[in-house]
Coordinates of C-alpha atoms and ligand atoms in Angstrom, one line a residue:
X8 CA 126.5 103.4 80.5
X9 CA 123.0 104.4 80.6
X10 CA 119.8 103.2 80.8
X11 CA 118.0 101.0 77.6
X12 CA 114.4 100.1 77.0
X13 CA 114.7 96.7 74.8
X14 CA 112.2 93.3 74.0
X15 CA 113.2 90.1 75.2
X16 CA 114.5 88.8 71.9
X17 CA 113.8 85.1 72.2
X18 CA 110.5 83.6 71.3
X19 CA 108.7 81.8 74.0
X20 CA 108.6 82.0 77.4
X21 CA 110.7 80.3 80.4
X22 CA 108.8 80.6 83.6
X23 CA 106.4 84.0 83.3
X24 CA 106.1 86.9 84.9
X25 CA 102.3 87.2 84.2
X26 CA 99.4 85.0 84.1
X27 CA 96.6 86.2 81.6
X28 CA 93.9 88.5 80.9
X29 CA 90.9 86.6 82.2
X30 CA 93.0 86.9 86.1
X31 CA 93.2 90.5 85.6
X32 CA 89.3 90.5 84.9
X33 CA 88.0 88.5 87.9
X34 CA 90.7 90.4 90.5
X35 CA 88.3 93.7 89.3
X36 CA 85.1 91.8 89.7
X37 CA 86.1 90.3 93.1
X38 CA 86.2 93.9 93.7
X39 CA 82.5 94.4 93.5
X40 CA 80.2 93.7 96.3
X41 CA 77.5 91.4 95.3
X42 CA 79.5 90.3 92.2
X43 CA 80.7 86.7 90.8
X44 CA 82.2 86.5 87.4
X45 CA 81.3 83.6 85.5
X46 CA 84.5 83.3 83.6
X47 CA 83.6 81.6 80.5
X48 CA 86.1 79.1 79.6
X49 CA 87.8 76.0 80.7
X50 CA 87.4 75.5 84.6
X51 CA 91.1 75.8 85.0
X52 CA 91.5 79.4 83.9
X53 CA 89.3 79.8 87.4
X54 CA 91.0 77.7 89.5
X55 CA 94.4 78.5 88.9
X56 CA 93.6 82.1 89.1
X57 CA 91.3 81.2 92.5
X58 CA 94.0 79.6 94.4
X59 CA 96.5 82.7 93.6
X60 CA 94.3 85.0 95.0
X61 CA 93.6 82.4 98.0
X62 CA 97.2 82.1 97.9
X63 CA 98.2 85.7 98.3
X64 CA 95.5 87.2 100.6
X65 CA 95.0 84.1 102.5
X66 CA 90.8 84.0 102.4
X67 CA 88.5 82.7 100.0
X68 CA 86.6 84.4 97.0
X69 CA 83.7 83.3 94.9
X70 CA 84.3 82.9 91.3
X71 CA 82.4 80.7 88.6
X72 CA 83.0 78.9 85.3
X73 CA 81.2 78.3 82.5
X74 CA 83.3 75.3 82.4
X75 CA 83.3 74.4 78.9
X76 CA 84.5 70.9 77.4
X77 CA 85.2 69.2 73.8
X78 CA 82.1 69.6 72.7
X79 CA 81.6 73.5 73.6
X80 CA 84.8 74.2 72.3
X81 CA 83.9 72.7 68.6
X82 CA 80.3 73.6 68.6
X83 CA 80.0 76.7 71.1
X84 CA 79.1 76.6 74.3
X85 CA 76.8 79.6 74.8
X86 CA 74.3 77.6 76.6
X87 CA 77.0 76.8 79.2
X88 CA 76.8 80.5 80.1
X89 CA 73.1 80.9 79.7
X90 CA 73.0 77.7 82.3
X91 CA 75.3 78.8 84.3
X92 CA 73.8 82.4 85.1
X93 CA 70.7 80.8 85.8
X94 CA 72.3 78.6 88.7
X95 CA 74.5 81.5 89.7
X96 CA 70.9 83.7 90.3
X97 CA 69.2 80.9 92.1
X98 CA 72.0 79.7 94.4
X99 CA 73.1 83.2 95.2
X100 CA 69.7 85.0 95.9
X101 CA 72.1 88.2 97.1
X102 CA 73.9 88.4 93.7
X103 CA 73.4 91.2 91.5
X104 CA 76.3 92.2 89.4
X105 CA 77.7 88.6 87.0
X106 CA 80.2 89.6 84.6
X107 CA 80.8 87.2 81.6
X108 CA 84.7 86.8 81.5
X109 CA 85.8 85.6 78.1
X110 CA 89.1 83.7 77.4
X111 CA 91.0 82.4 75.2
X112 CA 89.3 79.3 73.5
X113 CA 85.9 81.2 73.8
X114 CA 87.1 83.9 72.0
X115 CA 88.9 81.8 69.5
X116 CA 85.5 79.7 68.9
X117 CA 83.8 83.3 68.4
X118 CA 81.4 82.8 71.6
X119 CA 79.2 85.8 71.4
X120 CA 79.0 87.2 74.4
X121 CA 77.1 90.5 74.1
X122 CA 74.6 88.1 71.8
X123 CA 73.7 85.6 74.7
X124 CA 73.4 88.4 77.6
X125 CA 71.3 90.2 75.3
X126 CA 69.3 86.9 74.8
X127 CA 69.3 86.3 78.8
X128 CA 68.0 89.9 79.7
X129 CA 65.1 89.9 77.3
X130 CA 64.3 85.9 78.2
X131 CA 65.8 84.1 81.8
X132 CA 65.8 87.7 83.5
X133 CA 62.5 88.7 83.5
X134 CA 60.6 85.1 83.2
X135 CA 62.0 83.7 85.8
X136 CA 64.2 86.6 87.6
X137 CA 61.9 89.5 87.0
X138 CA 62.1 92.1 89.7
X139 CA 65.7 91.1 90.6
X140 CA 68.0 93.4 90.0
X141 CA 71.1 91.8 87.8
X142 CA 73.4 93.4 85.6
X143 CA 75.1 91.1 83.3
X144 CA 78.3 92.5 82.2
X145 CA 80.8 91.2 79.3
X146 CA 84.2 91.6 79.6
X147 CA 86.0 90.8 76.9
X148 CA 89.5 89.0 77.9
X149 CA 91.1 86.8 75.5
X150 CA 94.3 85.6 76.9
X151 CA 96.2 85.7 73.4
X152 CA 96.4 89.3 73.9
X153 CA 98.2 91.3 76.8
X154 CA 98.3 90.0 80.1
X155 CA 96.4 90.0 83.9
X156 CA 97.6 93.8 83.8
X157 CA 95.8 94.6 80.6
X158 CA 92.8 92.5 81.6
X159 CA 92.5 94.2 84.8
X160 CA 92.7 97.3 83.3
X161 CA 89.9 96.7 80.4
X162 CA 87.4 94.8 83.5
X163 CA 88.0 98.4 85.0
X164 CA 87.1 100.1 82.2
X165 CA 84.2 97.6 81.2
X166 CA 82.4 97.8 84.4
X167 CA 82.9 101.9 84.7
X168 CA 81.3 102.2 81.4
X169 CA 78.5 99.5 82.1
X170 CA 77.3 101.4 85.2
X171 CA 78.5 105.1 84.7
X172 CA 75.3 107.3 84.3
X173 CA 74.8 111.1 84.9
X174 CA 72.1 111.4 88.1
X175 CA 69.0 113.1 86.5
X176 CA 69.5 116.5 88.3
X177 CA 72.8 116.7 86.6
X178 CA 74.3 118.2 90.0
X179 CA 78.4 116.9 91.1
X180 CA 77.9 114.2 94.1
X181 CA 81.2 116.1 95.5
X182 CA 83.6 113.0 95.3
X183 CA 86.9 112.0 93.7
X184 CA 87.0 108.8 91.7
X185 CA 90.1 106.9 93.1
X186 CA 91.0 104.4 90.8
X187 CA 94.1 102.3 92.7
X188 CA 95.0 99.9 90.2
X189 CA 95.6 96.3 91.6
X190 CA 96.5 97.2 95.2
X191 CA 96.4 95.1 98.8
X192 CA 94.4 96.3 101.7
X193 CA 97.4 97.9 103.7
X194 CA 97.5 99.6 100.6
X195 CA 93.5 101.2 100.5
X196 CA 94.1 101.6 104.1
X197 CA 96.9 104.2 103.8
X198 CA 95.2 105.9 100.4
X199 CA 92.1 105.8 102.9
X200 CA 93.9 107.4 105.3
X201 CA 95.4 110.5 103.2
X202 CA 92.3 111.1 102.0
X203 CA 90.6 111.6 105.3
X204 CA 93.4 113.7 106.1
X205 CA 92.4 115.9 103.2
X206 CA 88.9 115.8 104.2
X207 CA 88.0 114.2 100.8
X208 CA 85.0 112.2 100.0
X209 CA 86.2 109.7 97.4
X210 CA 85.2 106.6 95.8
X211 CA 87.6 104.3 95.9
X212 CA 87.6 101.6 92.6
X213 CA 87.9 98.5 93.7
X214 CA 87.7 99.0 97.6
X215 CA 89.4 95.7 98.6
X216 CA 90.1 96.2 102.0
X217 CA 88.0 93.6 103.4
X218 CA 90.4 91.2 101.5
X219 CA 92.2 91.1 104.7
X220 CA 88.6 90.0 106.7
X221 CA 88.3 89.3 109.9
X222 CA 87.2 85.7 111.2
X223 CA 83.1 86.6 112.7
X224 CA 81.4 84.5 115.2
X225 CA 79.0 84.3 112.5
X226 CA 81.6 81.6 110.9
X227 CA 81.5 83.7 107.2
X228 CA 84.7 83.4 105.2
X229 CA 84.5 84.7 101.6
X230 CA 86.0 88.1 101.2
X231 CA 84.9 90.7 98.9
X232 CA 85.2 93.9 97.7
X233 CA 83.7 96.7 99.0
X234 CA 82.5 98.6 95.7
X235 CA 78.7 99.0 95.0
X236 CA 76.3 99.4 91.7
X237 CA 75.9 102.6 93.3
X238 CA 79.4 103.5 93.8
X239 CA 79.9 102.5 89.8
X240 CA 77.0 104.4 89.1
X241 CA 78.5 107.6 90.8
X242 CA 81.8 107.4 89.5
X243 CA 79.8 109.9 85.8
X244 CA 79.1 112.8 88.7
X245 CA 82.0 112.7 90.4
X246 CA 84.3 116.2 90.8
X247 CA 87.0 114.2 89.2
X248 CA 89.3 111.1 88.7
X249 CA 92.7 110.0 89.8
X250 CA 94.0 106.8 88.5
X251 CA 97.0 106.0 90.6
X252 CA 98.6 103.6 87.9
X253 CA 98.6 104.0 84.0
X254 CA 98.5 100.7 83.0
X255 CA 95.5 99.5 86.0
X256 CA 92.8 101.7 85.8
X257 CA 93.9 104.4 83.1
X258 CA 92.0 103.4 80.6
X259 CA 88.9 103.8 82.8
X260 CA 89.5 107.6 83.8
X261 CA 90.2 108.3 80.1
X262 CA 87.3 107.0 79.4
X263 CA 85.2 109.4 81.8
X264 CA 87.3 112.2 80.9
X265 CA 86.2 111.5 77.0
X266 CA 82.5 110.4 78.2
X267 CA 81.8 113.4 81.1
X268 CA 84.6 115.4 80.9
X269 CA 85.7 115.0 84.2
X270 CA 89.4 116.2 85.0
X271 CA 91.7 113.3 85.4
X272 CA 95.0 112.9 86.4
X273 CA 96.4 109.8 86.0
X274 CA 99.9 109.2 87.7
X275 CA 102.0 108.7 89.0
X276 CA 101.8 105.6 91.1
X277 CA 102.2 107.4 95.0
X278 CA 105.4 104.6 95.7
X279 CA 108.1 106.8 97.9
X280 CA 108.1 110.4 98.8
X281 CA 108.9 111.8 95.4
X282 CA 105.2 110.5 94.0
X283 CA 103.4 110.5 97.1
X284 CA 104.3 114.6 97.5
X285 CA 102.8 114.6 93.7
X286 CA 99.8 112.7 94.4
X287 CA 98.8 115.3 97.6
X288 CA 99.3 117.9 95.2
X289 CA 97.3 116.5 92.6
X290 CA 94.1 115.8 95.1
X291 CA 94.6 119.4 96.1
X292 CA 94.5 120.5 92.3
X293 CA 91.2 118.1 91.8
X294 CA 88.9 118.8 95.0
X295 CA 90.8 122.2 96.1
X296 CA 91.7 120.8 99.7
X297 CA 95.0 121.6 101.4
X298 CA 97.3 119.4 102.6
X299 CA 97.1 119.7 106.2
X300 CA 100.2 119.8 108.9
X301 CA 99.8 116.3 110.0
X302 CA 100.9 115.2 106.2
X303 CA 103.7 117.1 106.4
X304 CA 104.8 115.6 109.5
X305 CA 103.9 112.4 108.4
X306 CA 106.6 113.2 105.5
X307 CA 108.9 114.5 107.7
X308 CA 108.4 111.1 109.6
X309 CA 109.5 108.9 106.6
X310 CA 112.5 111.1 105.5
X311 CA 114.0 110.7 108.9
X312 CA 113.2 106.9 108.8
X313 CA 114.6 106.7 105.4
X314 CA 117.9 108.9 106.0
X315 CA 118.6 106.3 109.3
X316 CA 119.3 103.9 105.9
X317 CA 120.0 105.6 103.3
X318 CA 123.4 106.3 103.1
X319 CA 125.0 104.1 105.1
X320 CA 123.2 100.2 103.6
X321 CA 121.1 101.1 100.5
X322 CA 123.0 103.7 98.3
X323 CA 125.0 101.8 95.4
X324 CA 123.2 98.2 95.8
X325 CA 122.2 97.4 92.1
X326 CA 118.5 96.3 92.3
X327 CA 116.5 93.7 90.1
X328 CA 112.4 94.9 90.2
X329 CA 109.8 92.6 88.2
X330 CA 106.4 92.8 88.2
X331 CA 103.4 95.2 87.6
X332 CA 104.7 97.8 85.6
X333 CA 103.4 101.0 87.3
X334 CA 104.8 98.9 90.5
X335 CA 107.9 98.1 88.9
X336 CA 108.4 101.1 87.6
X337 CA 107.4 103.4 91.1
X338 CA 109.9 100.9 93.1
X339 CA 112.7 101.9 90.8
X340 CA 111.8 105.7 91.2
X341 CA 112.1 105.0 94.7
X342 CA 115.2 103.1 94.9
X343 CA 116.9 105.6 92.3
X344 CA 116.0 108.1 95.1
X345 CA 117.4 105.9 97.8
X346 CA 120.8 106.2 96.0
X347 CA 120.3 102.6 94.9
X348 CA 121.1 101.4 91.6
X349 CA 117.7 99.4 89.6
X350 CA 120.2 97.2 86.9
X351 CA 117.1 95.3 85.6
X352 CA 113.7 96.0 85.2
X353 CA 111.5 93.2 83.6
X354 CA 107.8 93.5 82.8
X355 CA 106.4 90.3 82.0
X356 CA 104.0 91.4 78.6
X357 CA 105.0 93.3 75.3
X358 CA 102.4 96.5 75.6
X359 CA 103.4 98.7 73.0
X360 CA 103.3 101.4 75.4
X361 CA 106.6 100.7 78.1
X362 CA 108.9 102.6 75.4
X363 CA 107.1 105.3 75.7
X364 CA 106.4 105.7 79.4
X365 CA 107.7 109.5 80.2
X366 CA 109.0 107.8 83.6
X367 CA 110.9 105.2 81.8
X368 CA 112.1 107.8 78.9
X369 CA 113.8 109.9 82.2
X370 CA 115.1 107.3 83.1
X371 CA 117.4 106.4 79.8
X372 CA 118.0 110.5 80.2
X373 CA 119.3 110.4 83.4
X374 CA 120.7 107.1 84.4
X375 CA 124.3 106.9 84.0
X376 CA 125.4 103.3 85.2
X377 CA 123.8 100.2 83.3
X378 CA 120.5 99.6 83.3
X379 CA 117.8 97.3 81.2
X380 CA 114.2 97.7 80.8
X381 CA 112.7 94.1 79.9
X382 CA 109.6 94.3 77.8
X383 CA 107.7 90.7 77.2
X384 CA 110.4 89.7 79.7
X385 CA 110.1 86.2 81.7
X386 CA 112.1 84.9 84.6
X387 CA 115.7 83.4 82.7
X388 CA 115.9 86.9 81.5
X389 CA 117.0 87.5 84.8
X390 CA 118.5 83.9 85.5
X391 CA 121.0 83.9 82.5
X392 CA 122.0 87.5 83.6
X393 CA 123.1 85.8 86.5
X394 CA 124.2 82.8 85.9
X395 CA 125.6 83.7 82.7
X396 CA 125.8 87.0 81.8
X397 CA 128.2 88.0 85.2
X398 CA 125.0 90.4 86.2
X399 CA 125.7 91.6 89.9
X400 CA 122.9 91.9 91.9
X401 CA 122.7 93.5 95.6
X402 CA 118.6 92.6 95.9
X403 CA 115.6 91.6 94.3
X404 CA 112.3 93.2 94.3
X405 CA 108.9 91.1 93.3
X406 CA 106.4 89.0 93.7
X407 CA 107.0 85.2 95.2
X408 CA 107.0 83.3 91.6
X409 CA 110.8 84.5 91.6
X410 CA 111.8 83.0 94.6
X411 CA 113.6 80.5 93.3
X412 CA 115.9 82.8 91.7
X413 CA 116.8 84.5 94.7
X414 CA 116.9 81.1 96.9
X415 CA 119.3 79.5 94.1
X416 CA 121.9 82.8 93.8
X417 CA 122.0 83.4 97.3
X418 CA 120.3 86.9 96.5
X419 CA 118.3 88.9 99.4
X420 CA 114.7 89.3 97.9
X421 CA 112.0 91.5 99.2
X422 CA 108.1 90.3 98.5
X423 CA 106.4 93.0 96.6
X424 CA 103.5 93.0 94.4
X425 CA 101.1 90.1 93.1
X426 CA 101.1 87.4 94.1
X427 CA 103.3 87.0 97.7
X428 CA 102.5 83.8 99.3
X429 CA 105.9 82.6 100.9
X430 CA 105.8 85.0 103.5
X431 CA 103.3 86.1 106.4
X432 CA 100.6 88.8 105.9
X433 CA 102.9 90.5 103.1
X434 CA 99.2 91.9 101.9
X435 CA 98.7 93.8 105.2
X436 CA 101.3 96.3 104.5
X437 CA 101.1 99.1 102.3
X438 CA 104.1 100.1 99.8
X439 CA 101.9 103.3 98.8
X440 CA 102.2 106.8 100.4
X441 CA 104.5 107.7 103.1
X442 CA 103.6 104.9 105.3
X443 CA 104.7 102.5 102.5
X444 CA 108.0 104.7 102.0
X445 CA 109.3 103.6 105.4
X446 CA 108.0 99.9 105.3
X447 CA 109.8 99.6 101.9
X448 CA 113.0 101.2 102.8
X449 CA 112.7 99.2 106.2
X450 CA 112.1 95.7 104.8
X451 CA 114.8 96.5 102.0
X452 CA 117.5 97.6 104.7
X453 CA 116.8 94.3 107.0
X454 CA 116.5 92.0 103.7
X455 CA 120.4 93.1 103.6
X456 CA 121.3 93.4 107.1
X457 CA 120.1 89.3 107.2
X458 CA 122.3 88.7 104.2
X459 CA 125.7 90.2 105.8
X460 CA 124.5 88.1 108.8
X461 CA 124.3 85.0 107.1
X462 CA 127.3 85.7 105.0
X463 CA 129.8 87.0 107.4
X464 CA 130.0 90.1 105.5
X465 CA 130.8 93.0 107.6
X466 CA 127.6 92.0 110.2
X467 CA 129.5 93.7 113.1
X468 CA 127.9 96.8 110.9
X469 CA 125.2 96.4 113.0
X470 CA 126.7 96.4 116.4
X471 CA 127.5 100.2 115.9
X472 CA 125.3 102.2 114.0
Ligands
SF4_507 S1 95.8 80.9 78.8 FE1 93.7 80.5 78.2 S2 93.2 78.4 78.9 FE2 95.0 79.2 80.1 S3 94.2 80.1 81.9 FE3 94.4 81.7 80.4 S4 92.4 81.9 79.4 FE4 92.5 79.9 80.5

């Protein structure tokens, strides 16, 4: 018994885990305040990704497509870009950051990106556009390689480097680069509210908290990030860099660490008590603040709430967890914790890297019951372990695409991650810090307490404890 790392060993894929790169690209840039992507490419690698992102946060963002056809995808379709940033700029006098978002038949055809923005700057911009500032910004996202996770993770990376510049003085503007990885607003909400606990001045990449906007007299209702040119800009002076997740935003700190040398820290992804603890002491190692007696309440707060459940409903349920990986991979830490018992872990793309992941690697150290970690994996990895393969499973852990495997197997699931559109204001709620401790643990506990309702299986439980 013990815990193994392995690749899905069929070829092909039976209902994914993932979408692709280009979604992982415009989640960054809808990040950006005064920013729409022009994903070059078919229009339905925009509107698929548009309506998840409707889906899951419930609003409306503003995305475009170069929208190519037959005769783009034989001959090129550059011009479809170069048109379409022009009627981007005019319709959206306010817009001043438009990343070009390859994709799969654009980068097969060899589209050159870099070629055409170059051609744009020195031509459209400052004939017609001169005095306006616009940034045009490729991102490189073909969808034969990686996954939404790796595309987010390079958009991260792409924009940091685009905009990162030393100020002239030279001098440290005093903040800590957050980077929080593909995260809801409950989420940048509670990281907000550590940090202000701290008494840290931070920029947060991508602030998305006004993804959960509120409804003005004014009658607006597109939502958009929060983070600015300037913000980007910044990010080269800062004191330092945490990037919460290694596999959504890591590439980005490296990359300042190698360009600036700032000290970075990425890791580990503050899910439970365990990494949020770490991730105090971490911005204390950066910026030199302590942690302050209302944290440590706070933590004291959360164990209590989690030792009400601990012991008596979650220790020994065997858990399933799919998903983002850092997620995935923070939610089993957690539940191992709890006293719970993660059987299956599936991440839904093949990066080289999983096997490697020190968390993972303790994991196949200290786990002694059985346990999988799913590389490449999709969703009848998980339904032929069930159905077929007599895999037991107390609860399921992810995102709303495997609904159907909980629904069918009469499995208690709990919503977590991207995208959650089958239950209410899932995006409000933060599964980060200690704050996201208890709601987890919570919404874990009463996910089973409904099931030995519905099933008649010891529910009088609940009358007495
Ligand atoms: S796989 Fe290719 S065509 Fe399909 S949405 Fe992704 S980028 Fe677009």
């Amino acid at each position: 018994m013990a815990c193994e790392i392995k690749e899905k060993e069929r070829i092909g894929t039976i209902n994914p885990i993932f979408t692709c790169q280009p979604a992982g690209a415009q989640f960054a840039s809808i990040g950006i305040k005064d920013c729409i992507g022009i994903v070059h490419g078919g229009q339905g690698c925009v509107m698929f990704v548009r309506l998840m992102f409707s889906q899951h946060y419930k609003e409306s963002f503003e995305l475009a497509s170069s929208s190519v056809h037959e005769d783009g995808a034989v001959f090129g379709a550059l011009d479809r870009v170069e048109k379409g940033v022009d009627v981007l700029l005019a319709r959206y006098p306010h817009v001043k950051v438009v990343p070009i978002i390859t994709t799969c038949s654009t980068e097969v055809i060899g589209d050159d990106i870099d070629g055409v923005i170059r051609k744009l700057n020195e031509g459209l911009l400052k004939e017609k556009y001169a005095g306006r500032e616009v940034y045009l910004v490729p991102v490189h996202s073909p969808s034969f390689v990686g996954s939404m996770i790796s595309g987010y993770d390079v958009a991260v990376r792409d924009f940091v480097k685009y905009f990162a510049a030393k100020s002239r003085n030279g001098e440290s503007n005093g903040k800590l680069n957050l980077i929080t990885g593909w995260v809801n607003p409950g989420d940048v909400k509670a990281l907000k509210h550590l940090l202000r606990a701290m008494d840290i001045d931070a920029t947060v990449l991508f602030e998305i908290e006004k993804f959960d906007s509120p409804m003005l007299p004014d009658g607006s209702a597109v939502s958009h990030g929060n983070t600015t040119v300037e913000d980007l800009r910044g990010t080269a002076d800062a004191i330092g860099t945490v990037a919460l997740n290694r596999y959504e935003g890591g590439k980005a700190a490296e990359w300042l660490q190698s360009e600036f040398g700032l000290p970075t820290i990425v890791g580990p992804t503050p899910i439970g008590i365990r990494n949020t603890d770490t991730f105090l002491r971490n911005l204390r190692t950066l910026t030199g603040k302590p942690i302050p007696a209302s944290l440590v309440e706070e933590r004291g707060v959360a164990i209590d709430a989690l030792t009400d459940v601990t012991h008596m409903f979650l220790a020994d349920k065997k858990v399933v967890i799919y998903g983002n990986p850092d997620l995935v991979i923070g939610l089993a830490e957690f539940c191992i914790d709890l006293e719970m018992k993660p059987v299956l872990l599936l991440m839904g793309d093949d990066n080289v890297n999983y096997k490697n992941d020190p968390r993972l690697l303790a994991m196949t150290e200290h786990v002694d019951w059985k346990m999988e970690v799913v590389t490449n994996a999709d969703f009848w990895e998980l339904e032929d372990r069930i159905k077929n393969g007599g895999l037991e499973v107390d609860l399921i852990l992810g995102h709303s695409k495997g609904r159907f495997v909980a629904i069918d197997n009469a499995i208690p699931m709990v919503r977590v991650g991207f995208p959650t559109y089958d239950r209410a204001g899932m995006f409000r709620h933060p599964v980060l810090g200690y704050e996201g401790a208890i709601w987890l643990a919570e919404q874990m506990s009463n996910a089973l307490f409904a099931d030995m309702e519905y099933k008649k299986n010891k529910e009088w439980i609940l009358n007495v404890w």
